Short mmCIF file of C-alpha atoms in Angstrom, two decimals:
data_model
loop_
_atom_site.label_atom_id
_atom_site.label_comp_id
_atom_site.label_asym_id
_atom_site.label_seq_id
_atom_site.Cartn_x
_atom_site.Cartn_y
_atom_site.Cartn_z
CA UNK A 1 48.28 160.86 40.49
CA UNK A 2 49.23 157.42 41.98
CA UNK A 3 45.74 156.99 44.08
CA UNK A 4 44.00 157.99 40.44
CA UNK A 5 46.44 155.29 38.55
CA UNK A 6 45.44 152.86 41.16
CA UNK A 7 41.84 153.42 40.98
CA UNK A 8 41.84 153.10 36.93
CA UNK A 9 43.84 149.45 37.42
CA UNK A 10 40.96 148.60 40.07
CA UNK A 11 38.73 149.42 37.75
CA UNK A 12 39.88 147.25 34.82
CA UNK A 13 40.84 144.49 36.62
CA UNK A 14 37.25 144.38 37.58
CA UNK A 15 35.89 144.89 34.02
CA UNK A 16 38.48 141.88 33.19
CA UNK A 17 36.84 140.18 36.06
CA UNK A 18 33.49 140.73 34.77
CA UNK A 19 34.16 140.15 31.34
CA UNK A 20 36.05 136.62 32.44
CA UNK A 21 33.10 136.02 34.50
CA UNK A 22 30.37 137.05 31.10
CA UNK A 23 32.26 134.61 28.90
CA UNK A 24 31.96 132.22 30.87
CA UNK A 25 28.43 132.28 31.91
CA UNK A 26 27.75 132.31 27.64
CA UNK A 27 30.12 129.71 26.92
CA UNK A 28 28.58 126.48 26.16
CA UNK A 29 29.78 123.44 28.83
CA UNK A 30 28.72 126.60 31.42
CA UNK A 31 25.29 127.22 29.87
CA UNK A 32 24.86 123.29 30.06
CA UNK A 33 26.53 123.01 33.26
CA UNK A 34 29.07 120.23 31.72
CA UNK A 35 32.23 120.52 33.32
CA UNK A 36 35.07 118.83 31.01
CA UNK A 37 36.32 115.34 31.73
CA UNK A 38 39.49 115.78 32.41
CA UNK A 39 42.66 113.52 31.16
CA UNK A 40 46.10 114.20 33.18
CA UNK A 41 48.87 112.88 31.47
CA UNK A 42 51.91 113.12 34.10
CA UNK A 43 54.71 111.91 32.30
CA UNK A 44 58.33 113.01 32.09
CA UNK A 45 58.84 115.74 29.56
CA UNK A 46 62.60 117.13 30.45
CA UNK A 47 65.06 114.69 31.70
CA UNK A 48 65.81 110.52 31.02
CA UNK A 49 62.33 109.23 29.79
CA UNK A 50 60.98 112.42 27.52
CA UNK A 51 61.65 110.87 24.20
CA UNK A 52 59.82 106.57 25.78
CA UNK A 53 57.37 108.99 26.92
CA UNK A 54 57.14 113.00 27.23
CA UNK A 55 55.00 115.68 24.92
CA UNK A 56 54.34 111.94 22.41
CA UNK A 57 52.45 110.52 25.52
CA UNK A 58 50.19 114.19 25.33
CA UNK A 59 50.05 114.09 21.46
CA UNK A 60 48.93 109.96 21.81
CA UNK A 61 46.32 111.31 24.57
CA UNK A 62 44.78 113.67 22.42
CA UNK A 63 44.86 111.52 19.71
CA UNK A 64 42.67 108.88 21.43
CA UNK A 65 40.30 112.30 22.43
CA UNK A 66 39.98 113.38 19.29
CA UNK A 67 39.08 109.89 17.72
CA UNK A 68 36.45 109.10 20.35
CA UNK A 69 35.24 112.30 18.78
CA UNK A 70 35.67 114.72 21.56
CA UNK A 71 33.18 114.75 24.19
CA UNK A 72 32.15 111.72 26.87
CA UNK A 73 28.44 111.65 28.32
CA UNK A 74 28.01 114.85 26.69
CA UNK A 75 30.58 116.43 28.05
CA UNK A 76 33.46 118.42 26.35
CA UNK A 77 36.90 116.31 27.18
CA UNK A 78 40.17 118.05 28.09
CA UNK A 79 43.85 116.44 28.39
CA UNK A 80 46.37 118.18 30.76
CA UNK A 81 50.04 117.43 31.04
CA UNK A 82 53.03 117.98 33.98
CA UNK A 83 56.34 117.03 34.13
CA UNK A 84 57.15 115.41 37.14
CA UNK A 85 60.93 115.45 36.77
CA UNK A 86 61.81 112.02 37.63
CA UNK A 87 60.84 112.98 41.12
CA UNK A 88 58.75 110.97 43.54
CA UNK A 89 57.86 114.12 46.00
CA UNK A 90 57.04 116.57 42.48
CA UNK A 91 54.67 113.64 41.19
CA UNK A 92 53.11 112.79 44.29
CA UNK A 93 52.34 116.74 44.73
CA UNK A 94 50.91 117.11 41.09
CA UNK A 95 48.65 113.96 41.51
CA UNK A 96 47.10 115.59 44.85
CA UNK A 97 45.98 118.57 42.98
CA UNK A 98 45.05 117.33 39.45
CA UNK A 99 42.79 115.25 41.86
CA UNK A 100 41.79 117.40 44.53
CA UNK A 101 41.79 120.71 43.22
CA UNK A 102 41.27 120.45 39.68
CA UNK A 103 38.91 117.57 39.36
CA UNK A 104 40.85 115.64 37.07
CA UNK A 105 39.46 112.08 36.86
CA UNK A 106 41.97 110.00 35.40
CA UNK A 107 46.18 110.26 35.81
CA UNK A 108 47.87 108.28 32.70
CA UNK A 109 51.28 107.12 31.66
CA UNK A 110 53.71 108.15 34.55
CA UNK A 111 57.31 106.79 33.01
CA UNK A 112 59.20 106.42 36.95
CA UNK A 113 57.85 103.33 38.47
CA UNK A 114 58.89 105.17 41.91
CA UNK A 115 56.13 107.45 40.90
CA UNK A 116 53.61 105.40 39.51
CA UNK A 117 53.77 103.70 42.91
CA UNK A 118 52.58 106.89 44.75
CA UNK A 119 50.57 107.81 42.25
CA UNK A 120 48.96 104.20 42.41
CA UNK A 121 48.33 104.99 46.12
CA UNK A 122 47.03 108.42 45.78
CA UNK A 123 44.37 107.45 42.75
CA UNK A 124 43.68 104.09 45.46
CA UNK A 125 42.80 107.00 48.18
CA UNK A 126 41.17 109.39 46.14
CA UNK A 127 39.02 106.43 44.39
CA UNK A 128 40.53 107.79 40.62
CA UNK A 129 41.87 105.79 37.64
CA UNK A 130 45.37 105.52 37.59
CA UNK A 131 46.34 103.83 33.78
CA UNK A 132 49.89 103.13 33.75
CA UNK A 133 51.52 102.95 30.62
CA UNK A 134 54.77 104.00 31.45
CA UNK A 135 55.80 102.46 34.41
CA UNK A 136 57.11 98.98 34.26
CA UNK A 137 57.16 97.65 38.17
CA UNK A 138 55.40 94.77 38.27
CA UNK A 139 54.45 95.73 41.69
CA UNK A 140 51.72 97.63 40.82
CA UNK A 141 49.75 94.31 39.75
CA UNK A 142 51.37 92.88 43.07
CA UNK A 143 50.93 93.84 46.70
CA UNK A 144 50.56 97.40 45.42
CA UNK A 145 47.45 96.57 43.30
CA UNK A 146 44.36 99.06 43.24
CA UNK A 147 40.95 98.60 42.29
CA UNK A 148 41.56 101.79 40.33
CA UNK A 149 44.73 100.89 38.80
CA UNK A 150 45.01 99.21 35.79
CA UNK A 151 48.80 98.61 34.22
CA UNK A 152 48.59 98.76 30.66
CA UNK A 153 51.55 98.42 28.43
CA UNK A 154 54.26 96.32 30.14
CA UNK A 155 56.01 95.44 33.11
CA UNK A 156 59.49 94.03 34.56
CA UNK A 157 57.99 90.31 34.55
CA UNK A 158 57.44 90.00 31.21
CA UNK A 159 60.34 92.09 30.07
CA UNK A 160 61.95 89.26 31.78
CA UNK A 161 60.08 86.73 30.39
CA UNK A 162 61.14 87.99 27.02
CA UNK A 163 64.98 89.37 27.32
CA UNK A 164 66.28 87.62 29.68
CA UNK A 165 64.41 84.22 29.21
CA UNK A 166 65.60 84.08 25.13
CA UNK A 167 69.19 85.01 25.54
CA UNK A 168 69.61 82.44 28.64
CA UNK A 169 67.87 79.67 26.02
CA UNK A 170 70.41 81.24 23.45
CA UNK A 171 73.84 80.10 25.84
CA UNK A 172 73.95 83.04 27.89
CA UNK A 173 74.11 80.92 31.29
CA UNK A 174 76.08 83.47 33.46
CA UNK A 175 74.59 86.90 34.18
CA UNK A 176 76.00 90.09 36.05
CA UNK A 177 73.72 93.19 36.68
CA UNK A 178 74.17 96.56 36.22
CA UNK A 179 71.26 98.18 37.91
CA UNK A 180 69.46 101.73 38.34
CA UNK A 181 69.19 102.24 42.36
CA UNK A 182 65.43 102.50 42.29
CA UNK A 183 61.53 100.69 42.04
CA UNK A 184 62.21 100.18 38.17
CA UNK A 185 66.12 98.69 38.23
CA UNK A 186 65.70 96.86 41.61
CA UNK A 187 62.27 95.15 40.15
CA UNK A 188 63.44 94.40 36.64
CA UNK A 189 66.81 92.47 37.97
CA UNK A 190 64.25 90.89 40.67
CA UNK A 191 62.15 89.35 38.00
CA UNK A 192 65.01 88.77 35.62
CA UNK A 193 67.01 86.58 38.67
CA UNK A 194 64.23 84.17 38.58
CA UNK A 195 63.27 84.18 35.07
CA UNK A 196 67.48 82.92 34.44
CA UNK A 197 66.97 81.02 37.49
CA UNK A 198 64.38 79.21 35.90
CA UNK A 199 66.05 78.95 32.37
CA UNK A 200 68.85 76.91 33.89
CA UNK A 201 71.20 80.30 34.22
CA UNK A 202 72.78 81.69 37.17
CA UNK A 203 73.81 85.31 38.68
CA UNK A 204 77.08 86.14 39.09
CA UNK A 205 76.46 89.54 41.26
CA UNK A 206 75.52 92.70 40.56
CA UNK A 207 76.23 96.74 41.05
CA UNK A 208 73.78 99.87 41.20
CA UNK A 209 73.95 103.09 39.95
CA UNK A 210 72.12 106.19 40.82
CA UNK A 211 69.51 107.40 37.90
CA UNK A 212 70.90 109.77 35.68
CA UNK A 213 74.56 108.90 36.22
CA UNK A 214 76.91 110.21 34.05
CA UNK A 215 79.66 107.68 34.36
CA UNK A 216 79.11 103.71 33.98
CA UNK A 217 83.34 103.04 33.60
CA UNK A 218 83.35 101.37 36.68
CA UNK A 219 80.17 99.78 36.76
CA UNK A 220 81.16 97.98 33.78
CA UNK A 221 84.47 97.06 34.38
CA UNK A 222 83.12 94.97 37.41
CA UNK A 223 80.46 93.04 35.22
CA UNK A 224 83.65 92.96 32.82
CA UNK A 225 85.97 91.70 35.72
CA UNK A 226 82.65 89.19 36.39
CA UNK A 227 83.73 86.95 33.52
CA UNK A 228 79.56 86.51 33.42
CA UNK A 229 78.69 85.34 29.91
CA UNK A 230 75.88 88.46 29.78
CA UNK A 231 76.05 91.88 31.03
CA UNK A 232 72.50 92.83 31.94
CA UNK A 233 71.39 96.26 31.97
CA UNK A 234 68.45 97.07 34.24
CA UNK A 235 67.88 100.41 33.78
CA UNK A 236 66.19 102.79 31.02
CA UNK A 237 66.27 105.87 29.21
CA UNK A 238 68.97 108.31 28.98
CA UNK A 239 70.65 105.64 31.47
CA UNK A 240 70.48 103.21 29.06
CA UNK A 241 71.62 104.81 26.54
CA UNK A 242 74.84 106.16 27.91
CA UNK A 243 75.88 102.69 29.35
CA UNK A 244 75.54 101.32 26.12
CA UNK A 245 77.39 104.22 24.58
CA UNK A 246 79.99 103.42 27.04
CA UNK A 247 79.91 99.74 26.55
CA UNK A 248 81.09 100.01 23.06
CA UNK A 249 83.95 102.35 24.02
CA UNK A 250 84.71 99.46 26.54
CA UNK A 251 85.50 97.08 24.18
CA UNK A 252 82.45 94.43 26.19
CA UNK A 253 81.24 92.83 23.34
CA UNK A 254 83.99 92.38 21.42
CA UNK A 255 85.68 91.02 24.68
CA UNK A 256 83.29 88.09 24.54
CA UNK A 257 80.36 89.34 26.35
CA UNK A 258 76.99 90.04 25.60
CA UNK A 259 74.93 93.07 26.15
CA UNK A 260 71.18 92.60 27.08
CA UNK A 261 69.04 95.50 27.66
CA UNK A 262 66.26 94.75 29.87
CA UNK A 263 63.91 97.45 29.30
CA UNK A 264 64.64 99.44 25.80
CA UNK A 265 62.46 101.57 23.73
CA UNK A 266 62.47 102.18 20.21
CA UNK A 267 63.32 105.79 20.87
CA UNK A 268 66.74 104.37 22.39
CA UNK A 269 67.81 102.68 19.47
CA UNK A 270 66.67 105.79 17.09
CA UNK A 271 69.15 107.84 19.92
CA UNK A 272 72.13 105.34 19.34
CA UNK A 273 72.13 104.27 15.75
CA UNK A 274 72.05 101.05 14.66
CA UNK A 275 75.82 100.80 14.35
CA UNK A 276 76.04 100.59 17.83
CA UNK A 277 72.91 98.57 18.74
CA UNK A 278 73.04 95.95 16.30
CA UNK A 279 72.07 92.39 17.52
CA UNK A 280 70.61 93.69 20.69
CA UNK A 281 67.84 91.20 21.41
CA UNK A 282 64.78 92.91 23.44
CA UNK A 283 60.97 92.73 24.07
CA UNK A 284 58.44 95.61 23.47
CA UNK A 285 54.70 95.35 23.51
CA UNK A 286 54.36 97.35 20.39
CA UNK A 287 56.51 97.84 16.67
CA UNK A 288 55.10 100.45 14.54
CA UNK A 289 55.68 97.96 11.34
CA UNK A 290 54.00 95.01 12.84
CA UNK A 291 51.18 95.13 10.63
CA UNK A 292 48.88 97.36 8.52
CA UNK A 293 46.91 99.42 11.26
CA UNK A 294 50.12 99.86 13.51
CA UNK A 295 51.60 101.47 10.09
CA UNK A 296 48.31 103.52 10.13
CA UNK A 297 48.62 104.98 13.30
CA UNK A 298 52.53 105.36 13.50
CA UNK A 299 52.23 107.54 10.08
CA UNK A 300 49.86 109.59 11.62
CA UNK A 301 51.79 109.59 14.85
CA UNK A 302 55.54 110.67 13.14
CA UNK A 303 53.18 113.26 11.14
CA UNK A 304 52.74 115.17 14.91
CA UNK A 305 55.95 114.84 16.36
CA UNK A 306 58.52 113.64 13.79
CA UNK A 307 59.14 110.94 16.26
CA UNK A 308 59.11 107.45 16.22
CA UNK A 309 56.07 106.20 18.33
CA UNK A 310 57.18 103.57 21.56
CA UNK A 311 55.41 101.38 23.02
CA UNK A 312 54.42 103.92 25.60
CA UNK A 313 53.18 105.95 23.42
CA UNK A 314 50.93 103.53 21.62
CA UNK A 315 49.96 102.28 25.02
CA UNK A 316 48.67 106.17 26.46
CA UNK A 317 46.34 105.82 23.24
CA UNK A 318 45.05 102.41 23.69
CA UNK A 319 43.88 103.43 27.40
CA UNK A 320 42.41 106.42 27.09
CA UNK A 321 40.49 105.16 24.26
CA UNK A 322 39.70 102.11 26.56
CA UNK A 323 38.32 104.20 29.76
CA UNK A 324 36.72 106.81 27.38
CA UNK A 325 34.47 103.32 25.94
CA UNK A 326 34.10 102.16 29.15
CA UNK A 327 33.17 105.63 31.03
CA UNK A 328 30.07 105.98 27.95
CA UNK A 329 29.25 102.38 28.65
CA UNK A 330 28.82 102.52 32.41
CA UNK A 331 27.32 106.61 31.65
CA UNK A 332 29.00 107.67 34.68
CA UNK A 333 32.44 109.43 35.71
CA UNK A 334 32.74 107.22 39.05
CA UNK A 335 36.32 105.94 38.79
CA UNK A 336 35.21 102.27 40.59
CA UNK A 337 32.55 101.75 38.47
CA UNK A 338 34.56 102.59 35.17
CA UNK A 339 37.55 100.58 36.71
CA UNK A 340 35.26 97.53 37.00
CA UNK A 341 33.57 98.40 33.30
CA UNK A 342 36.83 98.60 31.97
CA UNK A 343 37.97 94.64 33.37
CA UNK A 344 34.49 93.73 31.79
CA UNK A 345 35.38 94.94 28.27
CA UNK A 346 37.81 93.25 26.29
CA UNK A 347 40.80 95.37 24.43
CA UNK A 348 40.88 95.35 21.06
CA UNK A 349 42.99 98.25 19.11
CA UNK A 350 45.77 98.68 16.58
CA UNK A 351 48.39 97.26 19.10
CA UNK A 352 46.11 94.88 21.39
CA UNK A 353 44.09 91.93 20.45
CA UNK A 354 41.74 90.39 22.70
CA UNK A 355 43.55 91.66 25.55
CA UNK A 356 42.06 91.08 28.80
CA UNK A 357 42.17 93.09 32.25
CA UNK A 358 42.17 90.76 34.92
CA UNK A 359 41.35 91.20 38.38
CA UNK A 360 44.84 92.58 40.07
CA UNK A 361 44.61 95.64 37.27
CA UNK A 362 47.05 93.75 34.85
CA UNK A 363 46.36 93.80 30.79
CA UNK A 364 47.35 90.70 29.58
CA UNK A 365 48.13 91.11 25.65
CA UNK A 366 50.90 89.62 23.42
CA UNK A 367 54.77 90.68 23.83
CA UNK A 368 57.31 90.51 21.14
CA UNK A 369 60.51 89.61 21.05
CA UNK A 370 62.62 91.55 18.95
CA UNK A 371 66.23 92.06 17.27
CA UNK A 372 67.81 94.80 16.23
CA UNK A 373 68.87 94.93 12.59
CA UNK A 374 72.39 95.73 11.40
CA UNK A 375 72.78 98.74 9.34
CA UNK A 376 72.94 97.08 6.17
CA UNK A 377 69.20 95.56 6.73
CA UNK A 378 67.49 98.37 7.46
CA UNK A 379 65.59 99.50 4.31
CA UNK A 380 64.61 103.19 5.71
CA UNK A 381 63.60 105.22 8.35
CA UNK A 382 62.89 103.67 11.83
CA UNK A 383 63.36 100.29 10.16
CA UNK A 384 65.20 99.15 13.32
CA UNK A 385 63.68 95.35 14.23
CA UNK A 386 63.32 91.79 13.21
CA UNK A 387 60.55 90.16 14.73
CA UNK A 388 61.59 87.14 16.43
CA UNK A 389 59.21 85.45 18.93
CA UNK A 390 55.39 86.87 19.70
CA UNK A 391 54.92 85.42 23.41
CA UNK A 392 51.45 84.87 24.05
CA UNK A 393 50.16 87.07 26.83
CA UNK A 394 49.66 84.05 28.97
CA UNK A 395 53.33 83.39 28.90
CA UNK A 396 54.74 86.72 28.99
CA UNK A 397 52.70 88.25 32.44
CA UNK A 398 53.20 86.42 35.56
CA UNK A 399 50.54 84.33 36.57
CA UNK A 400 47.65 85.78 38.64
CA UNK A 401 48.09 83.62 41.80
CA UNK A 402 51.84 84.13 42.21
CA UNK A 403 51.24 88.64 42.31
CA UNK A 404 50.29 88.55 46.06
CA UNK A 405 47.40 91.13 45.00
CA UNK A 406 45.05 91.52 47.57
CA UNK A 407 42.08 91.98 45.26
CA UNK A 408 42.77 88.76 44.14
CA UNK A 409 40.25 85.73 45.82
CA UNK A 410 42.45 83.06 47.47
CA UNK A 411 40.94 79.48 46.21
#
């Protein structure tokens, strides 16, 4: 009875086989021989980054697909998503086989500049399209540039540029650091130092904390004991958040101090109420009540997900839809060649205009400084900023000769 039981599952896991096998010959990219283009979105969907980034990168992703109506050079397109769990050696792993076993052709968003830093080496390797709209290290437009890489949404230099620039004008001479121990912390208070530097301001010191702590106490009671003017918080996400949180229970701001947060998303304000995150001055690439198309796209957006759209978000759209142009204009899947198309076209969407891709892989486009309203200003939901500088994109990114890119010609 067993050998005849094991027989009969032989036999239909070969009619599955064969029936897997007949769909596939009938189906329609296999009758045309058009494999799918295919879009990996590697973002963080389960730990400090999921709400900046997470399953509303995928939904932004397939929003751009669908819009650019579905197919690319005649051929069916196809996003795919992995969590890479705020993990350098996971990400690194997942990038290797989207690339080499599963023939994906571009890797997008990629919220752990740690990450995106691999991942910028890997697509570099593999001759791929790396579009990072997560990240923020400005190193990837640096000495880690790629001819494949392009860094779309922001980075640390001109979150500098912004936050830490406006409230140094604003009095805020004296600075102390709290810091997340990795690329993204370590870069943002790198290019914040200088920005303050520059402003007139000095640094008192500094302290770093491991990513996902669960504790800031004593981190902030030594930027407390600091006497600096402004408490600058280099980190993101759930870290953010808490330290913030924390903060408040602390008594810093009512002490005398000010809290600056160098790299916040909209999603981090929705998470801590406006209560507590009133007057917070920041800079973001993208508000979803700028203007009449970002309302457009932002309904449609919240209509998904029931989530407020960041600027990472709005960013995974703008650059698929940008390498999905520039892939039909160039009529050929060759990540160089679409790279270079792509630094030929200009940008122009709901959130970019007349953006330009220069040479190091950097996307120069507007940044605006916001504040965050009090309670009592907000007139309904995700009403959370005041707009109060737009810094021209030639302002807000750092220059081209001072990013020691080696794609960059040496005059």
């Amino acid at each position: 009875m067993p050998v005849a039981l094991a027989h009969a599952r032989r036999l239909l896991k070969g009619g599955s086989l064969a029936l897997t096998g007949l769909w596939l010959a009938l189906s329609p990219a296999a009758a045309q021989g058009e494999p799918p283009v295919k879009i990996g979105v590697l973002t963080d969907l389960s730990s400090l980054y999921a709400d900046n980034g997470g399953s509303g990168s995928v939904v932004a992703a397939r929003m751009a697909v669908e819009d650019f109506g579905g197919r690319v050079l005649g051929r069916p397109i196809e996003v795919v998503s992995a969590d890479h769990q705020n993990k350098t050696d996971v990400g690194a792993a997942l990038a290797r086989r989207w690339l080499d076993a599963d023939d994906v052709k571009v890797i997008v968003d990629v919220p752990n500049s740690a990450i995106a830093l691999a991942v910028q080496d890997i697509t570099r390797e593999r001759g791929r399209i790396f579009l990072a709209s997560g990240a923020a290290t400005s190193r990837l437009t640096g000495d880690a540039c790629s001819p494949t890489g392009i860094h779309w949404t922001y980075d640390t230099y001109a979150l500098a540029q912004g936050t830490a620039r406006a409230v140094t004008r604003r009095g805020g001479k004296s600075w102390y650091f709290v810091t997340a121990d990795y690329a993204l912390g370590t870069q943002l208070e790198e290019d914040s130092r200088r920005v303050i530097q520059a402003a007139g301001g000095r640094v008192l010191g500094s302290v770093r904390h491991p990513i996902g702590s669960a504790d800031f106490s004593s981190y902030l009671l030594q930027a407390q004991g600091s006497g600096a003017q402004v408490v600058g918080l280099a980190d993101a996400g759930g870290d953010l958040i808490l330290a913030l949180k924390q903060a408040a229970e602390f008594g810093v701001v009512q002490s005398g101090q000010t809290l600056a947060g160098l790299l916040v998303f909209i999603a981090d304000i929705h998470g801590l109420g406006l209560a507590a995150a009133q007057g917070l001055i920041l800079s973001t690439a993208f508000y979803w009540d700028l203007n009449d198309e970002t309302r457009a796209w932002s309904q449609r957006f919240v209509a998904r997900t029931n989530k407020v759209p960041t600027m990472i978000h709005a960013g995974t759209y703008g650059a698929v839809t940008h390498y999905l142009k520039a892939m039909a204009a160039a009529n050929t899947d060759d990540g160089p060649t679409v790279a270079a198309q792509m630094r030929r076209m200009p940008v122009n969407d709901f959130m970019t205009r007349d953006g330009r891709i220069r040479e190091d892989g950097r996307l120069v486009r507007d940044i605006h400084l916001m504040q965050v309203k009090a309670p009592s200003e907000s007139k309904g939901r995700f009403d959370y900023y005041k707009l109060l500088e737009t810094i021209p994109g030639e302002d807000a990114f750092r220059p081209l000769s001072a990013g020691n890119c080696p794609l960059v010609k040496r005059g």
